[in-house]
mmCIF file of C-alpha atoms in Angstrom:
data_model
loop_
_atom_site.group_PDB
_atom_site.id
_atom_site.type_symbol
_atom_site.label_atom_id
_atom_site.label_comp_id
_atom_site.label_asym_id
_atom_site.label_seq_id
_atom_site.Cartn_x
_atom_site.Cartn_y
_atom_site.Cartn_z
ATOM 1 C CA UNK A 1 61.374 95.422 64.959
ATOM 2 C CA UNK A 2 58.969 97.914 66.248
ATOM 3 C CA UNK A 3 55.648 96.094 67.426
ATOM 4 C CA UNK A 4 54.040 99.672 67.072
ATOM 5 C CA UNK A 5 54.806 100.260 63.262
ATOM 6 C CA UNK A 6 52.033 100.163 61.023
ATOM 7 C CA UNK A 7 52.330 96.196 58.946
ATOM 8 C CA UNK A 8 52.354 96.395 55.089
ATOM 9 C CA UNK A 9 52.502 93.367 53.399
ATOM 10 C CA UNK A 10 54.643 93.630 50.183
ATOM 11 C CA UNK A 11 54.001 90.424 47.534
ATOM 12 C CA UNK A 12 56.395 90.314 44.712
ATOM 13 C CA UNK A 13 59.992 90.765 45.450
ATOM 14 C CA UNK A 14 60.365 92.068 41.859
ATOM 15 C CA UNK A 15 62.334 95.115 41.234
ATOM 16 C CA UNK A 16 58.730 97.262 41.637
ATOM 17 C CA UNK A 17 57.849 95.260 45.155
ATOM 18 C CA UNK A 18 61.358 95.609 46.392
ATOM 19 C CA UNK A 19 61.154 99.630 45.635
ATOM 20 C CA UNK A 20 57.842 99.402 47.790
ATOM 21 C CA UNK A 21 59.503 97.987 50.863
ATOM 22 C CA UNK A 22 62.057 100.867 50.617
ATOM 23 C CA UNK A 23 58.932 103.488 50.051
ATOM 24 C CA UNK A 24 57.431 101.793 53.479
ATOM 25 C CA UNK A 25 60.781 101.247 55.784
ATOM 26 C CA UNK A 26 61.877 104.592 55.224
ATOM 27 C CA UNK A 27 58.486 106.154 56.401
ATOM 28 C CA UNK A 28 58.779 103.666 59.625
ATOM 29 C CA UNK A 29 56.358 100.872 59.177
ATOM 30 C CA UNK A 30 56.957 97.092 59.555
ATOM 31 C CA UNK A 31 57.513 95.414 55.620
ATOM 32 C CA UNK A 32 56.219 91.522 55.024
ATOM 33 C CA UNK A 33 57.729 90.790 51.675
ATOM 34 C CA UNK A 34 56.992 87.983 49.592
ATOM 35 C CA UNK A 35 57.600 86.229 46.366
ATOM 36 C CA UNK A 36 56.494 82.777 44.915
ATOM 37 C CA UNK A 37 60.467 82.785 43.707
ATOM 38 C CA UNK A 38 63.214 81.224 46.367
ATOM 39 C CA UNK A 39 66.108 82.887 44.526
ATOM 40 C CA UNK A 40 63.993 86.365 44.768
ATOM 41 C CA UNK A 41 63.099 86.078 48.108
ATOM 42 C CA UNK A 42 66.660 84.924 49.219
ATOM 43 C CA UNK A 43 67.953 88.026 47.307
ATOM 44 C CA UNK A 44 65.213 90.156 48.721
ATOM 45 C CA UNK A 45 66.659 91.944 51.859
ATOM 46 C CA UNK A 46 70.139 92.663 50.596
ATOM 47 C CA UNK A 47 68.365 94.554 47.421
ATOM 48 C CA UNK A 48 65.902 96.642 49.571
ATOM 49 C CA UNK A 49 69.273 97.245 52.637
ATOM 50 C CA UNK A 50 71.136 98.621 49.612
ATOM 51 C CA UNK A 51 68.669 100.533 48.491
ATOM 52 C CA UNK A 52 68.293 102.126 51.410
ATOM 53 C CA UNK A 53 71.387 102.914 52.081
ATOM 54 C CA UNK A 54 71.949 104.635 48.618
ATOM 55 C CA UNK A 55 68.877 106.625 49.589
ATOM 56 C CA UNK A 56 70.839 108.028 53.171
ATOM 57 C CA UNK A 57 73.667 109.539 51.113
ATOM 58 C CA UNK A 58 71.296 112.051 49.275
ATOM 59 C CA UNK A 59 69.512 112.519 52.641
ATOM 60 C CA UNK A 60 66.200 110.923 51.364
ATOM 61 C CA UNK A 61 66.401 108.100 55.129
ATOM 62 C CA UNK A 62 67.488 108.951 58.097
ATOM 63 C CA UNK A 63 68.768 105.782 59.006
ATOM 64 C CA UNK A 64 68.955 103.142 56.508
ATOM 65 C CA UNK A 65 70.399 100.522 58.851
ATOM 66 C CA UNK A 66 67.448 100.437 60.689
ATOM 67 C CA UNK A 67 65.295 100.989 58.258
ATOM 68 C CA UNK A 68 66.258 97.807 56.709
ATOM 69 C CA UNK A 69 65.824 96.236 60.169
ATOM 70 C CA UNK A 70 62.031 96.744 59.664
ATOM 71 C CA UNK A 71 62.386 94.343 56.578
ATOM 72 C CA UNK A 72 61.148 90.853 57.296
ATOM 73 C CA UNK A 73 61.156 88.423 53.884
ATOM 74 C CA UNK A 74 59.021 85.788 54.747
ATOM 75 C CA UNK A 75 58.051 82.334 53.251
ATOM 76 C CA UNK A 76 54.241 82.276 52.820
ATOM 77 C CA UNK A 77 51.962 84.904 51.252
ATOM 78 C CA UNK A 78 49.762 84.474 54.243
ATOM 79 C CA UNK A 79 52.954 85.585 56.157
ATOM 80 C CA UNK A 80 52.834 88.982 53.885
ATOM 81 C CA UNK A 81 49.250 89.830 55.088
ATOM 82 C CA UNK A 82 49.432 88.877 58.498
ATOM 83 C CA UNK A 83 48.541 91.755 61.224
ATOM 84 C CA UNK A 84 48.637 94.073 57.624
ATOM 85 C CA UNK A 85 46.937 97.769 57.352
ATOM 86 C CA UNK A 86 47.643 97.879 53.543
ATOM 87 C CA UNK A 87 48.974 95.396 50.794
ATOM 88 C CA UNK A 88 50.551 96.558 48.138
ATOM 89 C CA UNK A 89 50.934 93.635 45.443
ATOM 90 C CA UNK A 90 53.628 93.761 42.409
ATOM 91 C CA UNK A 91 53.592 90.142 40.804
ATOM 92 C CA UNK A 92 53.159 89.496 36.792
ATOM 93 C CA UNK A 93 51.253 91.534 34.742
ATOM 94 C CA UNK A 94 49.072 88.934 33.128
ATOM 95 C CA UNK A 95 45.140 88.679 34.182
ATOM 96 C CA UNK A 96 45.686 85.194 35.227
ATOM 97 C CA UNK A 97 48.327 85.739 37.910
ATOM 98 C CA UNK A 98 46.414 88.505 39.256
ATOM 99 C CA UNK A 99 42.938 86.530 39.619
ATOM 100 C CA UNK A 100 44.690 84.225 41.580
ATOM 101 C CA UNK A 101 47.176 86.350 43.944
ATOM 102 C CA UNK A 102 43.635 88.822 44.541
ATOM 103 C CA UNK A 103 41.862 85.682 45.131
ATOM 104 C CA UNK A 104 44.361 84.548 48.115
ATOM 105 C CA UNK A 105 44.983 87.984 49.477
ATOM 106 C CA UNK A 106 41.021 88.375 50.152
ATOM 107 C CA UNK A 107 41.188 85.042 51.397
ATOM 108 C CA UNK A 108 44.037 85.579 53.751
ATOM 109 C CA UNK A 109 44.245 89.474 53.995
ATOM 110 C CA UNK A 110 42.676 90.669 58.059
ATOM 111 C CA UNK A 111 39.331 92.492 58.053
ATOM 112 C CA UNK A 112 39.419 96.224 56.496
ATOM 113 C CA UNK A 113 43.079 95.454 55.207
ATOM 114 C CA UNK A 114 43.146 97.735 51.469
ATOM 115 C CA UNK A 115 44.326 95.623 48.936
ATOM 116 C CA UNK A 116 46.365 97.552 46.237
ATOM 117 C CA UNK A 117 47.754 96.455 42.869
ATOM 118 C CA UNK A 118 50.718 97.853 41.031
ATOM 119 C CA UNK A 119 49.330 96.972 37.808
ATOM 120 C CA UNK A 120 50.436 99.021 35.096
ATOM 121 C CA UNK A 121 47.752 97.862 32.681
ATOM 122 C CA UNK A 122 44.971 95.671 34.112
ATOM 123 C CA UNK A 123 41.943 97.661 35.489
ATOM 124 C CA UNK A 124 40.849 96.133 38.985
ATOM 125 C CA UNK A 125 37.493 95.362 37.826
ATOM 126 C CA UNK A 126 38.997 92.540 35.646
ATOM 127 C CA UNK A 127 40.619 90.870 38.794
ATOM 128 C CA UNK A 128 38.114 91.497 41.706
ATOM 129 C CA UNK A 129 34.706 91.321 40.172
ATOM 130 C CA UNK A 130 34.364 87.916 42.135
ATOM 131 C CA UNK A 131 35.764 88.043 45.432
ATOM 132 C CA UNK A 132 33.876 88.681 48.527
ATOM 133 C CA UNK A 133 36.219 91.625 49.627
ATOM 134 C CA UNK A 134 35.859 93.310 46.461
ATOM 135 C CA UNK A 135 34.914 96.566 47.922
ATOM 136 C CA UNK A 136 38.760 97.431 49.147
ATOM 137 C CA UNK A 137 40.973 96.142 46.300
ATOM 138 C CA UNK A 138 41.877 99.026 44.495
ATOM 139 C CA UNK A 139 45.142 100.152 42.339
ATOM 140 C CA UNK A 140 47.677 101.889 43.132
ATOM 141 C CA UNK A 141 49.933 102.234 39.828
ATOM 142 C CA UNK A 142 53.079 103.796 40.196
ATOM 143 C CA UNK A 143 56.154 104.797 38.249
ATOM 144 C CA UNK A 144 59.591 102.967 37.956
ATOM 145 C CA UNK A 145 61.082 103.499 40.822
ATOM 146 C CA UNK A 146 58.444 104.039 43.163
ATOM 147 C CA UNK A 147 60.701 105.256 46.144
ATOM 148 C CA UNK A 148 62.255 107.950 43.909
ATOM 149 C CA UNK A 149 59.390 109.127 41.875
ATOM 150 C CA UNK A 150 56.441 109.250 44.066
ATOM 151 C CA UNK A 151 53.922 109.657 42.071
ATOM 152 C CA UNK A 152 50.893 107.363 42.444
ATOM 153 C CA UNK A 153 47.880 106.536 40.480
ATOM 154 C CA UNK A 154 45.013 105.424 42.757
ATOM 155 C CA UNK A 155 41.808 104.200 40.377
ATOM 156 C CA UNK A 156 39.121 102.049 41.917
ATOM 157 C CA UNK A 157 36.641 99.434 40.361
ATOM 158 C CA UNK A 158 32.967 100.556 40.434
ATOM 159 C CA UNK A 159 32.697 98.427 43.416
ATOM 160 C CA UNK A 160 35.507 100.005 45.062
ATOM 161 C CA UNK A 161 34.335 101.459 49.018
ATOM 162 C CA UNK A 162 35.097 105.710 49.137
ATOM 163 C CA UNK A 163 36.397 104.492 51.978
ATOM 164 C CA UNK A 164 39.112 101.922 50.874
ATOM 165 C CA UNK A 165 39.917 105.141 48.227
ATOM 166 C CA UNK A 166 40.173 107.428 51.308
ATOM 167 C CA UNK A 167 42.807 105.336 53.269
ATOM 168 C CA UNK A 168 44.783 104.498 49.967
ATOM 169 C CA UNK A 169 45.200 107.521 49.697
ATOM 170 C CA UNK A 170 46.119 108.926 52.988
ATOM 171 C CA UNK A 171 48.348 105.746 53.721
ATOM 172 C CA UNK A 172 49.787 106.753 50.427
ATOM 173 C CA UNK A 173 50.697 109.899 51.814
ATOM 174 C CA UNK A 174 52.045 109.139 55.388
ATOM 175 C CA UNK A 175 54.655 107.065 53.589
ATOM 176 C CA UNK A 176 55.635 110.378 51.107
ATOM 177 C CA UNK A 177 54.367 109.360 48.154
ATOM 178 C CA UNK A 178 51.958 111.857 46.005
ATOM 179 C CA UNK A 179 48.573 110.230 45.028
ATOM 180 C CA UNK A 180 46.105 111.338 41.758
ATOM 181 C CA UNK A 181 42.686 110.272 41.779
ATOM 182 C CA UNK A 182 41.847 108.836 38.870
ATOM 183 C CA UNK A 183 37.942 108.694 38.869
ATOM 184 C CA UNK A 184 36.924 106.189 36.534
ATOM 185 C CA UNK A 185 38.670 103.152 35.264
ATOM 186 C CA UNK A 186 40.527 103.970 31.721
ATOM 187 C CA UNK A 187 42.899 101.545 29.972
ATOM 188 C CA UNK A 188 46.713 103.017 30.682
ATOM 189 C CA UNK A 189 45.345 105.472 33.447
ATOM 190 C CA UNK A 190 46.882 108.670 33.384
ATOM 191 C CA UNK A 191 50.707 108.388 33.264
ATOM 192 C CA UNK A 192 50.938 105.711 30.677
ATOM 193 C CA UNK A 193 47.910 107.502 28.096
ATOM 194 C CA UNK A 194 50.044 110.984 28.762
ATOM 195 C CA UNK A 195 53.300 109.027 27.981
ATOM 196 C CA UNK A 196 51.898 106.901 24.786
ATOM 197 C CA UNK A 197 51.118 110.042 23.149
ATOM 198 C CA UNK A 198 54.500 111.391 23.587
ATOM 199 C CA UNK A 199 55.962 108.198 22.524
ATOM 200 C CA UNK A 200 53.472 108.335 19.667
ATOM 201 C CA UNK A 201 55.068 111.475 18.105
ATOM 202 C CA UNK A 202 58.372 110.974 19.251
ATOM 203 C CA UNK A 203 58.678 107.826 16.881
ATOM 204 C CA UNK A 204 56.797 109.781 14.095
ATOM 205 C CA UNK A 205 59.358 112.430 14.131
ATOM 206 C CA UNK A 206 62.117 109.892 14.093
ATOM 207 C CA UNK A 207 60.710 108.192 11.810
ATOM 208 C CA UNK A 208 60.429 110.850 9.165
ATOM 209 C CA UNK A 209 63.517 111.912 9.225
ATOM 210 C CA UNK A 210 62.250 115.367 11.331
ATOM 211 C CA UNK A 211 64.663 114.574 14.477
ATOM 212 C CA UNK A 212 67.667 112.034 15.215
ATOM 213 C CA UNK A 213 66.139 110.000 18.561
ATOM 214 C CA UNK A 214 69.277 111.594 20.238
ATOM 215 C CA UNK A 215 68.561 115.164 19.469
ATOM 216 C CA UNK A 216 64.884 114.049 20.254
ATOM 217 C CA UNK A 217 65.830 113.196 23.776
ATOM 218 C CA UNK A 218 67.565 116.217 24.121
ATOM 219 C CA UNK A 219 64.693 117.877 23.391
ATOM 220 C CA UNK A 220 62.914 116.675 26.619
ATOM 221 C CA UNK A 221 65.774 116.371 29.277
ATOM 222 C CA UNK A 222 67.386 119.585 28.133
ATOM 223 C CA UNK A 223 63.679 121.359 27.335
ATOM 224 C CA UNK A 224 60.329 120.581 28.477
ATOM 225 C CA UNK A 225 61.414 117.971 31.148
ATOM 226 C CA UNK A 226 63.292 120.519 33.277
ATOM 227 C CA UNK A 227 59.939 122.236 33.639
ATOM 228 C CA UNK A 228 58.007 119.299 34.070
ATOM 229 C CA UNK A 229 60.432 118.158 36.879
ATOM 230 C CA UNK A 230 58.071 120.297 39.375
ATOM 231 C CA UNK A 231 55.356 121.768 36.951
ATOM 232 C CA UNK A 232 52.512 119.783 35.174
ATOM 233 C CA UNK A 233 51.601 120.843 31.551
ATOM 234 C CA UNK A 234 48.305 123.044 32.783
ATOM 235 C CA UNK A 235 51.117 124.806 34.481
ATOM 236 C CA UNK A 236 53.653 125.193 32.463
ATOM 237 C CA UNK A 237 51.267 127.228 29.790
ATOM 238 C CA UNK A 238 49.635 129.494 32.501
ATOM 239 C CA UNK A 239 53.360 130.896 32.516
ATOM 240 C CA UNK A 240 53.307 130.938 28.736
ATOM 241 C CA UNK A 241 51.033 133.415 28.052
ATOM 242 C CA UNK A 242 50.176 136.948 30.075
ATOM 243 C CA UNK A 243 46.432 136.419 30.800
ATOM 244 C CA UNK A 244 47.106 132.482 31.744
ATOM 245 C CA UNK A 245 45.309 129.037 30.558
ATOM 246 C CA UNK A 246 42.694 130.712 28.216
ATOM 247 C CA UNK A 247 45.189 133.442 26.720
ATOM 248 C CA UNK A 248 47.052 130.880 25.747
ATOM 249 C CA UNK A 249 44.375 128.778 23.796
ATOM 250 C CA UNK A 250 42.964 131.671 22.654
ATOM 251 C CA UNK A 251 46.611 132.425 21.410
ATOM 252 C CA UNK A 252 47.914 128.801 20.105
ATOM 253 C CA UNK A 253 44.632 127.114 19.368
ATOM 254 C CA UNK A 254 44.615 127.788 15.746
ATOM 255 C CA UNK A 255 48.216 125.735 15.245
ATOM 256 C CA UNK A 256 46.804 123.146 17.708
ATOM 257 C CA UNK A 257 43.987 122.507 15.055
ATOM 258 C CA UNK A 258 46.004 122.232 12.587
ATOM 259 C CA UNK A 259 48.554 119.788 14.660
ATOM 260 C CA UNK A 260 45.595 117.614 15.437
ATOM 261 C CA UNK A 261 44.351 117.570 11.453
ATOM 262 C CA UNK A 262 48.143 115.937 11.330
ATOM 263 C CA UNK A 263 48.255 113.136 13.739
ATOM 264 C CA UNK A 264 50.462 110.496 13.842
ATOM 265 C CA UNK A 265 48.225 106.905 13.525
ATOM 266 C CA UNK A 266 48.715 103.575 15.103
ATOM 267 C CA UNK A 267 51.325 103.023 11.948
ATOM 268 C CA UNK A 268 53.482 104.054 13.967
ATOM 269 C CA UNK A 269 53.656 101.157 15.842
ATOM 270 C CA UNK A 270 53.810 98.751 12.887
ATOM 271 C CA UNK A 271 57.183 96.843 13.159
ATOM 272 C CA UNK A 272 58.925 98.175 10.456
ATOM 273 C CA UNK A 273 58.253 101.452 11.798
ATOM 274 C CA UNK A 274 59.409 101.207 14.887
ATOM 275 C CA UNK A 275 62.084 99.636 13.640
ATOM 276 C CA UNK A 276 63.598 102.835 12.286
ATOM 277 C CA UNK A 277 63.710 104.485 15.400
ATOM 278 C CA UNK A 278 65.302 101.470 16.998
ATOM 279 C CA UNK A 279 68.071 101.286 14.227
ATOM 280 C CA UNK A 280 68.871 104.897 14.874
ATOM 281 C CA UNK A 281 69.036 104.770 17.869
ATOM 282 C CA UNK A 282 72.371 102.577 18.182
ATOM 283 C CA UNK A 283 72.633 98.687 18.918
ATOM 284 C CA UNK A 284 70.319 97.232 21.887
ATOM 285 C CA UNK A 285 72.648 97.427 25.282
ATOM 286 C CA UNK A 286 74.207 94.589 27.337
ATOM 287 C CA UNK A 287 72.393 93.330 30.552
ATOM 288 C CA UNK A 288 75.324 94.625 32.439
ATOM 289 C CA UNK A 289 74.745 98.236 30.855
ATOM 290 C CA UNK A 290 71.449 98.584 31.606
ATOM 291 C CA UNK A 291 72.258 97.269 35.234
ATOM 292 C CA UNK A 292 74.782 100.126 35.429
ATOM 293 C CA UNK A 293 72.784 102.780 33.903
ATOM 294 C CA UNK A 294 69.588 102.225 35.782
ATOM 295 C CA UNK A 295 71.774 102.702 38.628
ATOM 296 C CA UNK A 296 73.032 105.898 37.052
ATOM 297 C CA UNK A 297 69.513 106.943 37.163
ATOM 298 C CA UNK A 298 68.247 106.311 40.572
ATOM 299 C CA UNK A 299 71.200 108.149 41.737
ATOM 300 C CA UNK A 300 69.963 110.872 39.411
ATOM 301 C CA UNK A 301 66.223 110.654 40.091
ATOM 302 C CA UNK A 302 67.439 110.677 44.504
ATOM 303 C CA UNK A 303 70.095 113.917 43.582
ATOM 304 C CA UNK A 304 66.173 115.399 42.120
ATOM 305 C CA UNK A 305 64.142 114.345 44.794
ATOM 306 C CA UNK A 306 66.552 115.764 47.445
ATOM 307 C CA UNK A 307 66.882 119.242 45.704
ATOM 308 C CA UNK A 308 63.067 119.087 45.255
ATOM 309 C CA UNK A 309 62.163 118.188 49.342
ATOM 310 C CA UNK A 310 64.457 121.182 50.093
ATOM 311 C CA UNK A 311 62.904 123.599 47.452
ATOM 312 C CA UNK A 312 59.680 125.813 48.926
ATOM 313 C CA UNK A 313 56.289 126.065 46.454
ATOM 314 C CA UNK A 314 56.119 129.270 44.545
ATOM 315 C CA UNK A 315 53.510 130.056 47.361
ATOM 316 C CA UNK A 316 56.095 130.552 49.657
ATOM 317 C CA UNK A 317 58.732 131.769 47.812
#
């Protein structure tokens, strides 16, 4: 392997850490990857090689062979960190299990080394109040698949150094990926608080008999989520109305009230609510058929992220 590449330390082999290594081998730095789990780790490099390689046929790695050759799976989390710049960690989302992986990675982690989480849930200040090195833990929530949807949410503890924020986020961008600030800690972050509301009225619609949840998906990969594909909401409705942002409040705010007078409540979520939605829906698939779909999808998601890397910003159109 190159003895010049940058070092990240990857710890869970998961299905997140293992889209990490392929996020970092592609960009050209050295991946340490490591999992408490024998069977994961022995199943490791073959995973993240494959990936890879289904990556070079849409053009998203040059060379996928050698990419993988910059994978190392190794047997000790101290192994992960060693010689690290960045640590990106992707075990269980339960407090417990990340008090005590934090607590080792300070422990073991060199000198100035950020230490990221991919928690989805779990604000850092719940899992690094106590550790000497508090100041450059930070997380770094993505989405599912992180090497095809690059998106990023970095969010700091109060504690968290500007300066463990600053190289998050420009190591987050040397390896492609597109970090958001999030400047405060907030239960969900961004993404997951955007997508709970959407959620939230998709299963009230269902469940009232407005929509079928087919015809409600439709409504989304056929409608608003080919705009969203490269434009955020703010966006979308300056394009919706002549004089912009504030034409278009000043046009739609009156049904907007009246939406929010109408809310859907936390009902919603009561089992035999959800239920409905579920029911309609069809029968729960087969391990095997979500195996084959998710791979349906990252071929999908790569076919969207090539056609996007080759598309210029309206700027420079």
């Amino acid at each position: 392997m190159d003895q010049q590449a940058d070092i990240v330390g990857i710890v869970g082999a998961g299905l997140i850490g293992r889209s990490w290594a392929n996020v970092f081998a592609r960009a050209g730095w050295r991946v340490q990857v490591w999992d408490p789990s024998e069977p994961q780790r022995a199943a490791a490099h073959a995973q993240i090689a494959q990936s890879l390689h289904d990556l070079q046929a849409h053009g998203l790695v040059d060379d996928s062979a050698a990419a993988a050759q910059r994978v190392q799976v190794v047997a000790t989390l101290a192994d992960a960190v060693r010689g690290a710049r960045y640590v990106q960690e992707s075990g269980p989302e339960t407090l417990e299990v990340k008090l005590a992986t934090f607590a080792a990675l300070d422990a073991a982690a060199p000198a100035g080394c950020v230490l990221a989480s991919s928690t989805s849930a779990i604000v850092a200040s719940q899992f690094t109040a106590d550790l000497a090195g508090r100041d450059r833990c930070i997380v770094a929530h993505p989405v599912n698949p992180p090497h095809l949807v690059p998106v990023v949410e970095l969010c700091g503890a109060p504690w968290t150094s500007a300066d463990t924020k600053a190289r998050a986020d420009a190591v987050m961008r040397a390896v492609g990926q597109v970090p958001i600030d999030v400047k405060r800690e907030i239960d969900g972050f961004v993404l997951n608080r955007l997508q709970v509301a959407l959620l939230t009225e998709a299963f009230r619609l269902v469940q009232e008999g407005v929509v079928s949840p087919k015809d409600l998906d439709h409504t989304i990969a056929d409608g608003l989520g080919l705009r969203w594909a490269f434009m955020g909401p703010f966006e979308t409705i300056e394009l919706n109305a002549p004089g912009g942002i504030a034409d278009y409040c000043q046009r739609y705010t009156p049904w907007f009230r009246r939406y929010m007078a109408d809310l859907p409540t936390a009902r919603v979520w009561d089992d035999d609510q959800w239920q409905k939605a579920a029911d309609a829906w069809g029968p729960a698939p087969e391990p095997a058929d979500v195996a084959r779909k998710s791979l349906w999808r990252n071929d999908r998601l790569a076919a969207l992220a090539a056609h996007k890397r080759g598309r210029k910003p309206w700027q420079d159109s």
